[in-house]
Short mmCIF file of N, CA and C in Angstrom, two decimals:
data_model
loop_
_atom_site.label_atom_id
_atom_site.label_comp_id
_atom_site.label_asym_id
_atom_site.label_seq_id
_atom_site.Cartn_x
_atom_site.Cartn_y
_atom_site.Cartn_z
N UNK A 11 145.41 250.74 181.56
CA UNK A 11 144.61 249.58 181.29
C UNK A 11 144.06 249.70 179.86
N UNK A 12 144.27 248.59 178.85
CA UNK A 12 143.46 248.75 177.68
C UNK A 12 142.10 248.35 177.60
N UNK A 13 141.32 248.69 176.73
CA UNK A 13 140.02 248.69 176.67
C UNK A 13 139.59 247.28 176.16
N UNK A 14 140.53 246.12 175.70
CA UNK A 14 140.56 245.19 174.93
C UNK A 14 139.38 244.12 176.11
N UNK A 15 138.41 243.67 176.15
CA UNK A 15 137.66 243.29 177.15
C UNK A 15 138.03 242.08 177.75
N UNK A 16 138.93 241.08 176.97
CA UNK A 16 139.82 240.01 177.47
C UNK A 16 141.42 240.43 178.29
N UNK A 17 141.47 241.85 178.13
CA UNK A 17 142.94 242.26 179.18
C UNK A 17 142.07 242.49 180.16
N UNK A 18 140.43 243.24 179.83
CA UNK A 18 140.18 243.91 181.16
C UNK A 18 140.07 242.92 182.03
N UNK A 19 139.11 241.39 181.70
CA UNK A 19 138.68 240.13 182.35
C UNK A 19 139.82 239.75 183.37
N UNK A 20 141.01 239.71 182.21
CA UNK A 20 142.28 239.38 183.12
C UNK A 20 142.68 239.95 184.36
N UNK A 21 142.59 241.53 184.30
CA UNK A 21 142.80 242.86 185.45
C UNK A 21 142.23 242.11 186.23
N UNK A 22 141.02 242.33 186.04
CA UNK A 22 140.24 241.57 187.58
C UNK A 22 140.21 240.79 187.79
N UNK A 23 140.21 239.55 186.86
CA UNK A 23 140.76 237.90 187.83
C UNK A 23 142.11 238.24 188.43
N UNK A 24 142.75 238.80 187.83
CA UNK A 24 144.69 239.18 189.24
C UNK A 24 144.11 239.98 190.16
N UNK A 25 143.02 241.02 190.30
CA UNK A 25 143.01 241.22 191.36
C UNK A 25 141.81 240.28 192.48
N UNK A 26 141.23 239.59 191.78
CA UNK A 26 140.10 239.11 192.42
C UNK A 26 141.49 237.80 193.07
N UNK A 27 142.29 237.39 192.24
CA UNK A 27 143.55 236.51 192.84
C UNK A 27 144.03 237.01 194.04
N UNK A 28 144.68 237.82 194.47
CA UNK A 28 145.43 238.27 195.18
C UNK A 28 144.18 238.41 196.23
N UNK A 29 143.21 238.70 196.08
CA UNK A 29 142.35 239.69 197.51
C UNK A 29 141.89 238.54 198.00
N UNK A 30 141.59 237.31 197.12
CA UNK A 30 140.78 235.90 197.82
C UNK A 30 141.90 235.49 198.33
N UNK A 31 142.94 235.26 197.66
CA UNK A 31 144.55 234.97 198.79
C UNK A 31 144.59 235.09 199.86
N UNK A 32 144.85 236.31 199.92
CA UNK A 32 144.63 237.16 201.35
C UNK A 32 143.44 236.40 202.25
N UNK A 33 142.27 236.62 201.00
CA UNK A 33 140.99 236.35 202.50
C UNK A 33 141.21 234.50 202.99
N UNK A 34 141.72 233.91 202.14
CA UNK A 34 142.19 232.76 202.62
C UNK A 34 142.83 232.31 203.59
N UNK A 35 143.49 233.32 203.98
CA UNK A 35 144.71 233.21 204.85
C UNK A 35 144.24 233.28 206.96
N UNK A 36 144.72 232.11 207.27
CA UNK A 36 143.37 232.38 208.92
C UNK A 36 144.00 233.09 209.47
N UNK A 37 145.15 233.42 209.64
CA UNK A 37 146.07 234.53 210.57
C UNK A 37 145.44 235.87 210.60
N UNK A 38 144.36 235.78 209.10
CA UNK A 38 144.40 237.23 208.65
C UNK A 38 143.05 237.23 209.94
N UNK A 39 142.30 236.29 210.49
CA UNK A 39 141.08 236.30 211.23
C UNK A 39 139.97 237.39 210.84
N UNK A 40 139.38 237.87 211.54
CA UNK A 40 138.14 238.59 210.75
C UNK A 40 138.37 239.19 209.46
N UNK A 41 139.92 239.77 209.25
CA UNK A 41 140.24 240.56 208.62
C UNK A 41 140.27 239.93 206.84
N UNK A 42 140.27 238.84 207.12
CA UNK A 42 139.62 237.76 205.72
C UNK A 42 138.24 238.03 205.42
N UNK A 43 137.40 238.99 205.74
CA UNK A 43 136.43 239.08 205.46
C UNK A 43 136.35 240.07 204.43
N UNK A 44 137.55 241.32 204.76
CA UNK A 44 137.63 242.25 203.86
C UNK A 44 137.99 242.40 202.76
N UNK A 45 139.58 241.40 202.94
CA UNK A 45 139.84 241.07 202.00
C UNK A 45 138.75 239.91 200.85
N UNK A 46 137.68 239.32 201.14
CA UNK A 46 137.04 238.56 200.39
C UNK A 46 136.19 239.67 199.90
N UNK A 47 135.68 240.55 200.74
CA UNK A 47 134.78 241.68 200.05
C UNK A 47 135.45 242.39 198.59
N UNK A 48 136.83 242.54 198.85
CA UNK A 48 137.11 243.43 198.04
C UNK A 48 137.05 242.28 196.81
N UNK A 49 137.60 240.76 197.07
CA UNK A 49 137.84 240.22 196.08
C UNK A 49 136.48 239.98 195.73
N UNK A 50 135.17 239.90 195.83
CA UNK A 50 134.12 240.07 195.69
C UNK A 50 134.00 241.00 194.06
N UNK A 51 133.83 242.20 194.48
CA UNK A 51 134.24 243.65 193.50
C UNK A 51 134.88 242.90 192.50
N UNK A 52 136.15 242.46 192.76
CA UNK A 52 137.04 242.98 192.08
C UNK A 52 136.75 241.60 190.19
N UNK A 53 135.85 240.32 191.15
CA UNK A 53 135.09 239.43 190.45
C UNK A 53 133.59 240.00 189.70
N UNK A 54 133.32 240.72 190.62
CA UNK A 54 131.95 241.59 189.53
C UNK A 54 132.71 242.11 188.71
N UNK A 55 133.91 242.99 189.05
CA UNK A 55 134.05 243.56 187.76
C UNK A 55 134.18 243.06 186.35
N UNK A 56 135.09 241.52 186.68
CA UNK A 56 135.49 240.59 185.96
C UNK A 56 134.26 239.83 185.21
N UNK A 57 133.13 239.88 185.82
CA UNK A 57 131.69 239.39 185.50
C UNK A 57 131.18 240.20 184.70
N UNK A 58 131.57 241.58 184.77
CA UNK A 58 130.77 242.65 184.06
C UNK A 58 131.80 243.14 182.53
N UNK A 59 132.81 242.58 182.81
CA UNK A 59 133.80 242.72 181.56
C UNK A 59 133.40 241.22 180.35
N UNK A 60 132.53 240.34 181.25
CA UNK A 60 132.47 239.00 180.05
C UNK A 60 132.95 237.67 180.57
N UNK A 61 133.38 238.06 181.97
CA UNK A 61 133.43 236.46 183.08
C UNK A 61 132.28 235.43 182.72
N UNK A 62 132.37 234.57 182.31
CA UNK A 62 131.08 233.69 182.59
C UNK A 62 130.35 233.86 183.70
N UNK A 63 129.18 233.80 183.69
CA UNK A 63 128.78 233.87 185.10
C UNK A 63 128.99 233.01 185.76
N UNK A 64 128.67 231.23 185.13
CA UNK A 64 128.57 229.92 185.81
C UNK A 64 130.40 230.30 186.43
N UNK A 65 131.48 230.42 186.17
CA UNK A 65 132.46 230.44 186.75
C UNK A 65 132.71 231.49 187.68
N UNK A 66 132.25 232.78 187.52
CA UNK A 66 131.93 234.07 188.46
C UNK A 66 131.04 232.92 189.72
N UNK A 67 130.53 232.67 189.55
CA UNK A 67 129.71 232.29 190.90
C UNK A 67 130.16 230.86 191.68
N UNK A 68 130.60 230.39 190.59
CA UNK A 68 132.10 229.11 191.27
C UNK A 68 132.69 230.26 192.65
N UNK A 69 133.69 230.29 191.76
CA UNK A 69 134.35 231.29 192.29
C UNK A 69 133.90 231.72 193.64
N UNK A 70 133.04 232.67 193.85
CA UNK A 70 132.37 233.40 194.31
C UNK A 70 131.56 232.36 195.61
N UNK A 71 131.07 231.56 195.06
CA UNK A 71 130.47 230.32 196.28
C UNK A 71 131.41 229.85 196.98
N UNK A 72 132.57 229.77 196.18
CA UNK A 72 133.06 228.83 196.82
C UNK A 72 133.83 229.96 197.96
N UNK A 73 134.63 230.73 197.71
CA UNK A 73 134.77 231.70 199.03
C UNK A 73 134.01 232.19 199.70
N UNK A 74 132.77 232.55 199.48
CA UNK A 74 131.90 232.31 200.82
C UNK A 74 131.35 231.30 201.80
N UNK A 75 131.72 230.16 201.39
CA UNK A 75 131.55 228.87 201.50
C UNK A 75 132.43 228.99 202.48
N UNK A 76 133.96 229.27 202.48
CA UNK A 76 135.11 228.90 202.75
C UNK A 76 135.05 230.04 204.31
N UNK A 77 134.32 230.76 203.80
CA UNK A 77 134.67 231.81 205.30
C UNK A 77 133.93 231.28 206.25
N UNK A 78 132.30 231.37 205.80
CA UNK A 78 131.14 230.45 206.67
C UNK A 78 131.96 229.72 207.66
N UNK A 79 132.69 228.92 207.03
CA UNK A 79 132.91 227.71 207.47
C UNK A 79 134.08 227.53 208.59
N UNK A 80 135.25 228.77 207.92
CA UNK A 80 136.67 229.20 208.89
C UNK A 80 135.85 230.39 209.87
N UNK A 81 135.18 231.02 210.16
CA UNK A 81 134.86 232.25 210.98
C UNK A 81 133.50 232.21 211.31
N UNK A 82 132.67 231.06 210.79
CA UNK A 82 131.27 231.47 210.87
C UNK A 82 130.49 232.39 210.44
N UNK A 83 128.84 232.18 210.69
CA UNK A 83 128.18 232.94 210.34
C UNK A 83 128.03 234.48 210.79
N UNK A 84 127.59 235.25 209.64
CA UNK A 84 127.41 236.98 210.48
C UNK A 84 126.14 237.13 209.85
N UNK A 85 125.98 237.83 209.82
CA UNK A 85 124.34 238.92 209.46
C UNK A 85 124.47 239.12 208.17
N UNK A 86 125.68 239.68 207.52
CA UNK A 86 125.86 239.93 206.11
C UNK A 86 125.83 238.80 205.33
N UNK A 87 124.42 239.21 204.12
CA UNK A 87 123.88 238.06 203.24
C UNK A 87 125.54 237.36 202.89
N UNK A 88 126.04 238.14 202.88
CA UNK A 88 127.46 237.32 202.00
C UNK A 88 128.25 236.19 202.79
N UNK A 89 127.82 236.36 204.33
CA UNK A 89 128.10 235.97 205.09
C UNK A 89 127.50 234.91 205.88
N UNK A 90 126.12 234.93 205.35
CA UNK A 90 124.91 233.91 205.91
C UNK A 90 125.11 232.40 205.10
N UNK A 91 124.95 231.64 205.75
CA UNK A 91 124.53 229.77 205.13
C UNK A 91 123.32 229.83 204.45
N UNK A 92 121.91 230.67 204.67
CA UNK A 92 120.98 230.55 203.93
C UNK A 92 120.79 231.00 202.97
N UNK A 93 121.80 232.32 203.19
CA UNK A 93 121.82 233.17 202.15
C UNK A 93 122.31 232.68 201.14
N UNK A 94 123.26 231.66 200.95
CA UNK A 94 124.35 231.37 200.28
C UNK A 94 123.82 230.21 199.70
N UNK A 95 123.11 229.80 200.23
CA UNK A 95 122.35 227.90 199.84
C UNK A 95 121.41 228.86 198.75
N UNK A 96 120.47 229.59 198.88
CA UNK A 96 119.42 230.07 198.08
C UNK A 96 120.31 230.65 196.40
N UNK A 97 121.10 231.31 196.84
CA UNK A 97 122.19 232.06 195.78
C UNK A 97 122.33 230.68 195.16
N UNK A 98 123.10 229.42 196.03
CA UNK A 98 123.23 228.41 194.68
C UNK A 98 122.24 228.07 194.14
N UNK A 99 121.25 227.64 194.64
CA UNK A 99 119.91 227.00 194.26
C UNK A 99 119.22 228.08 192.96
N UNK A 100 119.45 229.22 193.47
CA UNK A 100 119.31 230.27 192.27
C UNK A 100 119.82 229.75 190.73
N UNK A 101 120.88 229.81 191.29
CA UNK A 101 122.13 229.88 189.87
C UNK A 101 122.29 228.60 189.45
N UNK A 102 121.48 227.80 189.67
CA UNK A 102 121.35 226.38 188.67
C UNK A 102 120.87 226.50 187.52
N UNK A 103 121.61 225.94 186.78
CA UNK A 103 120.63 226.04 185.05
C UNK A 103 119.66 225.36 184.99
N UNK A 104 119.20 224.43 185.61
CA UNK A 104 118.41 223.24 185.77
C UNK A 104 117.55 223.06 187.40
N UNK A 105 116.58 222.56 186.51
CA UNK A 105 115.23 222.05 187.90
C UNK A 105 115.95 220.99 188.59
N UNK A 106 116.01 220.34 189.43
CA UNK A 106 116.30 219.09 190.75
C UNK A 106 115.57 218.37 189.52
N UNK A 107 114.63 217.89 189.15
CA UNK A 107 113.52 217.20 188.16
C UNK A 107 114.62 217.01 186.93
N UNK A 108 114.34 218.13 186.59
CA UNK A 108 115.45 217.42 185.19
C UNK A 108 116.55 217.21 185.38
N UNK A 109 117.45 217.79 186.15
CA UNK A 109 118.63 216.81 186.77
C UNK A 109 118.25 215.51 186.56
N UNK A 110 117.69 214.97 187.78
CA UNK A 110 117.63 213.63 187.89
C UNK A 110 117.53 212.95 187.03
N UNK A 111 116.47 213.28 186.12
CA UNK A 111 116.00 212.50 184.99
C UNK A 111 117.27 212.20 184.08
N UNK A 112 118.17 213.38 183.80
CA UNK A 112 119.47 213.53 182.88
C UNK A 112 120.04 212.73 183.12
N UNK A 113 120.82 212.95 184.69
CA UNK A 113 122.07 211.99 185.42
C UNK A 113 121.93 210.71 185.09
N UNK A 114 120.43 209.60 185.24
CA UNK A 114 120.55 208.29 184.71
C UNK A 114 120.96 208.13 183.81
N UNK A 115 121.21 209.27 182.46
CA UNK A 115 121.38 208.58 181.10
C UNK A 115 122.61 209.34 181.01
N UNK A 116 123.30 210.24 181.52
CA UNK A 116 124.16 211.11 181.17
C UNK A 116 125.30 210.96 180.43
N UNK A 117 125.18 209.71 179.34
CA UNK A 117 126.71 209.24 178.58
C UNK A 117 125.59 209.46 177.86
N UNK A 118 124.57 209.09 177.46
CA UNK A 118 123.93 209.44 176.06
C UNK A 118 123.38 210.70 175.89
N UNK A 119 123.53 211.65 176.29
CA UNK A 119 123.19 213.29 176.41
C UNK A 119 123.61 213.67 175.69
N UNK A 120 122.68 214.88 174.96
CA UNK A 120 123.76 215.55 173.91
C UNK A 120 124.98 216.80 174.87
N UNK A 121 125.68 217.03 174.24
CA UNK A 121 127.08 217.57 175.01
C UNK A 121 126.27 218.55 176.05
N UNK A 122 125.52 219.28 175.22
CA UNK A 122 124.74 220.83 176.18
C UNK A 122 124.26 220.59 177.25
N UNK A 123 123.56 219.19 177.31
CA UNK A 123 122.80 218.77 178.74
C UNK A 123 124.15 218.29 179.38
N UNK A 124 124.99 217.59 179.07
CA UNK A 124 125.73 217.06 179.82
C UNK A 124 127.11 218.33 180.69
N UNK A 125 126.66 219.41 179.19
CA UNK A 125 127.39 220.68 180.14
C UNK A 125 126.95 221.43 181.24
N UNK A 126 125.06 221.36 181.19
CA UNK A 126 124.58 221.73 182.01
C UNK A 126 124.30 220.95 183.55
N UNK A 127 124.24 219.77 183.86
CA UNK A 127 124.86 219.19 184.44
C UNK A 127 126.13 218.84 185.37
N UNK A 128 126.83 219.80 184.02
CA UNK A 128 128.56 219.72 184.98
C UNK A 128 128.45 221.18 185.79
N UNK A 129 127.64 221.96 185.03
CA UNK A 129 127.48 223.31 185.51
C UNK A 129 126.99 223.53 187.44
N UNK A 130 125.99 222.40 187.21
CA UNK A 130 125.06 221.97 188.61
C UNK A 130 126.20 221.31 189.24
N UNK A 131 126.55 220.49 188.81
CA UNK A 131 127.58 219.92 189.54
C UNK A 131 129.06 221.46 190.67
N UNK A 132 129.53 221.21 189.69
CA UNK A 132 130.34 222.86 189.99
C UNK A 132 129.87 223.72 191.06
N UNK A 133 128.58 223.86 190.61
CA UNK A 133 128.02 225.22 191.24
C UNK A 133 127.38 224.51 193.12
N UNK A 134 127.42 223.23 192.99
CA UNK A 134 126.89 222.75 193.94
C UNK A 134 128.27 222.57 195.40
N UNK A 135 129.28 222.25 194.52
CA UNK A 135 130.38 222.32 195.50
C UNK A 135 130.63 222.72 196.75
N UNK A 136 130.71 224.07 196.61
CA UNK A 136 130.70 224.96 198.07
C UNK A 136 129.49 224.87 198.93
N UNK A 137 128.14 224.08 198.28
CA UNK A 137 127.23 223.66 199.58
C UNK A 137 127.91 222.61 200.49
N UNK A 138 128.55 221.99 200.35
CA UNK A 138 129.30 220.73 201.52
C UNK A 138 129.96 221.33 202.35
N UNK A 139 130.62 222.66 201.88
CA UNK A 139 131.05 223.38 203.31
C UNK A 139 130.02 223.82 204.12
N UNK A 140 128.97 224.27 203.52
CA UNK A 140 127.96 225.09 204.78
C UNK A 140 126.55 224.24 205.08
N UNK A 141 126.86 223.05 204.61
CA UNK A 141 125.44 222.69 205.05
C UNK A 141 125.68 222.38 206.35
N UNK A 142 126.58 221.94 207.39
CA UNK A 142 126.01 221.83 208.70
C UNK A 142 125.97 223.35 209.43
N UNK A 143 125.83 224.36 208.86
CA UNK A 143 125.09 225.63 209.18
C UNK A 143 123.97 226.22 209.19
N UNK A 144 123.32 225.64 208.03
CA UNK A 144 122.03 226.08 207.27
C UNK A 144 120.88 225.73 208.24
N UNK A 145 120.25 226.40 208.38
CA UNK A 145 118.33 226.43 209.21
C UNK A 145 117.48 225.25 208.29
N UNK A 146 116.43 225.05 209.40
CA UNK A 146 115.72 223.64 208.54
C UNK A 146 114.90 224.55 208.04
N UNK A 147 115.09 224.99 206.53
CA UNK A 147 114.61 225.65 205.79
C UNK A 147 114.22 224.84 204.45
N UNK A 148 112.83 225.33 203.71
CA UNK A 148 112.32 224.54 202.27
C UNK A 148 113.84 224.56 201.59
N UNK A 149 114.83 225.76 201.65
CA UNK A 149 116.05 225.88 200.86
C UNK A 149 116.79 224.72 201.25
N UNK A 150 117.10 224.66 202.20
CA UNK A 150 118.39 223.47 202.88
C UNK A 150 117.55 222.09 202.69
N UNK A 151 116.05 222.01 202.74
CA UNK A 151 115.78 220.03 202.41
C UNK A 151 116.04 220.48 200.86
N UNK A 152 115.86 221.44 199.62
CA UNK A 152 116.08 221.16 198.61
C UNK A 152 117.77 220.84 198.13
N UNK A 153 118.19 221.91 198.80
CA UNK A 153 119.95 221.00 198.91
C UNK A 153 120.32 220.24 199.51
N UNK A 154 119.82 219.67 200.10
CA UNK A 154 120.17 218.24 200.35
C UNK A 154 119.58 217.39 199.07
N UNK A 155 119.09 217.76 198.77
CA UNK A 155 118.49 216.59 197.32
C UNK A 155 119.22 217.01 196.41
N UNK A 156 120.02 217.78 196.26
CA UNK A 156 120.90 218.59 195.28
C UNK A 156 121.53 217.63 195.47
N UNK A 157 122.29 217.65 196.68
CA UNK A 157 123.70 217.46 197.04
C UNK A 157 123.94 215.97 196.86
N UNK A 158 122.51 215.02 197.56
CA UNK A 158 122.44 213.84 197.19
C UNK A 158 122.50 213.28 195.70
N UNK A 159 121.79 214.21 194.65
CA UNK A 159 122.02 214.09 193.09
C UNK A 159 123.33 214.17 192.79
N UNK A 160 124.16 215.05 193.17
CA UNK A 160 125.57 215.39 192.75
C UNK A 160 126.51 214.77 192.79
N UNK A 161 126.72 213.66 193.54
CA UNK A 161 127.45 212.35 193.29
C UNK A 161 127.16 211.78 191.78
N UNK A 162 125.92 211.88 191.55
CA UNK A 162 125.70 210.90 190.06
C UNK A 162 125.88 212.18 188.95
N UNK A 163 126.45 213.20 189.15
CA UNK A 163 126.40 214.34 188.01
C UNK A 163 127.95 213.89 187.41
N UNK A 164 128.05 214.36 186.19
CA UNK A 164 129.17 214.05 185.33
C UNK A 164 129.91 215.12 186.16
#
């Protein structure tokens, strides 16, 4: 492996490829869990070489999203709907507040807001798989107001 930090990025998106493959796959049944773990890793590493984060956690939501949803919930945070709603709600660049305010005008934005925006948008995705999982929690009424904003996001 070279030390070049754009080969290393690459290493681990092929392997973070191949292991989410796998965990994709329903035949594989529980056993998609492992394989998502490893592809998990194998995306930190890719995060820790210079992955964006906003796309590390695409990524990353969205296959936990995807298992939630094919196998249900377990105990493991990685594995939980609340856990996973809070993680997005985390990783927004932006308040619900300034969202809103943005989205009405969002053709006259300068590019950065309108990137941050697409960012929320993105990152909000993989909540439509797990919200009919989630506990009536302060987290789950705030994604639902997410989720309701996210239609009007660029």
């Amino acid at each position: 492996m070279v030390d070049d930090p754009s080969t290393l990025i690459n290493y681990w998106l092929g392997v973070w490829e191949l292991n989410s493959f796998y965990a994709r796959q329903p035949e594989r049944g529980e056993g998609q869990r492992v394989w998502a773990e490893t592809a998990m890793y194998a995306l930190g590493r890719a995060e820790a070489a210079g992955l964006d984060t906003t796309s590390a956690n695409v990524s990353r939501f969205y296959l936990r999203a995807g298992l939630i949803s094919d196998l249900g919930p377990m105990g493991s945070s990685l594995w939980n709907p609340d856990a996973l709603a809070s993680d997005i709600l985390a990783a927004l660049p932006l308040q619900l507040e300034q969202a809103t305010e943005w989205a009405t005008t969002w053709r006259q934005r300068p590019r950065t807001e309108i990137l941050a925006l697409r960012r929320c948008k993105n990152l909000l995705g993989p909540a439509q798989y797990i919200r009919d999982y989630l506990s009536t929690t302060p987290a789950a009424r705030r994604l639902d107001q997410w989720l309701t904003l996210r239609e009007q996001l660029p």
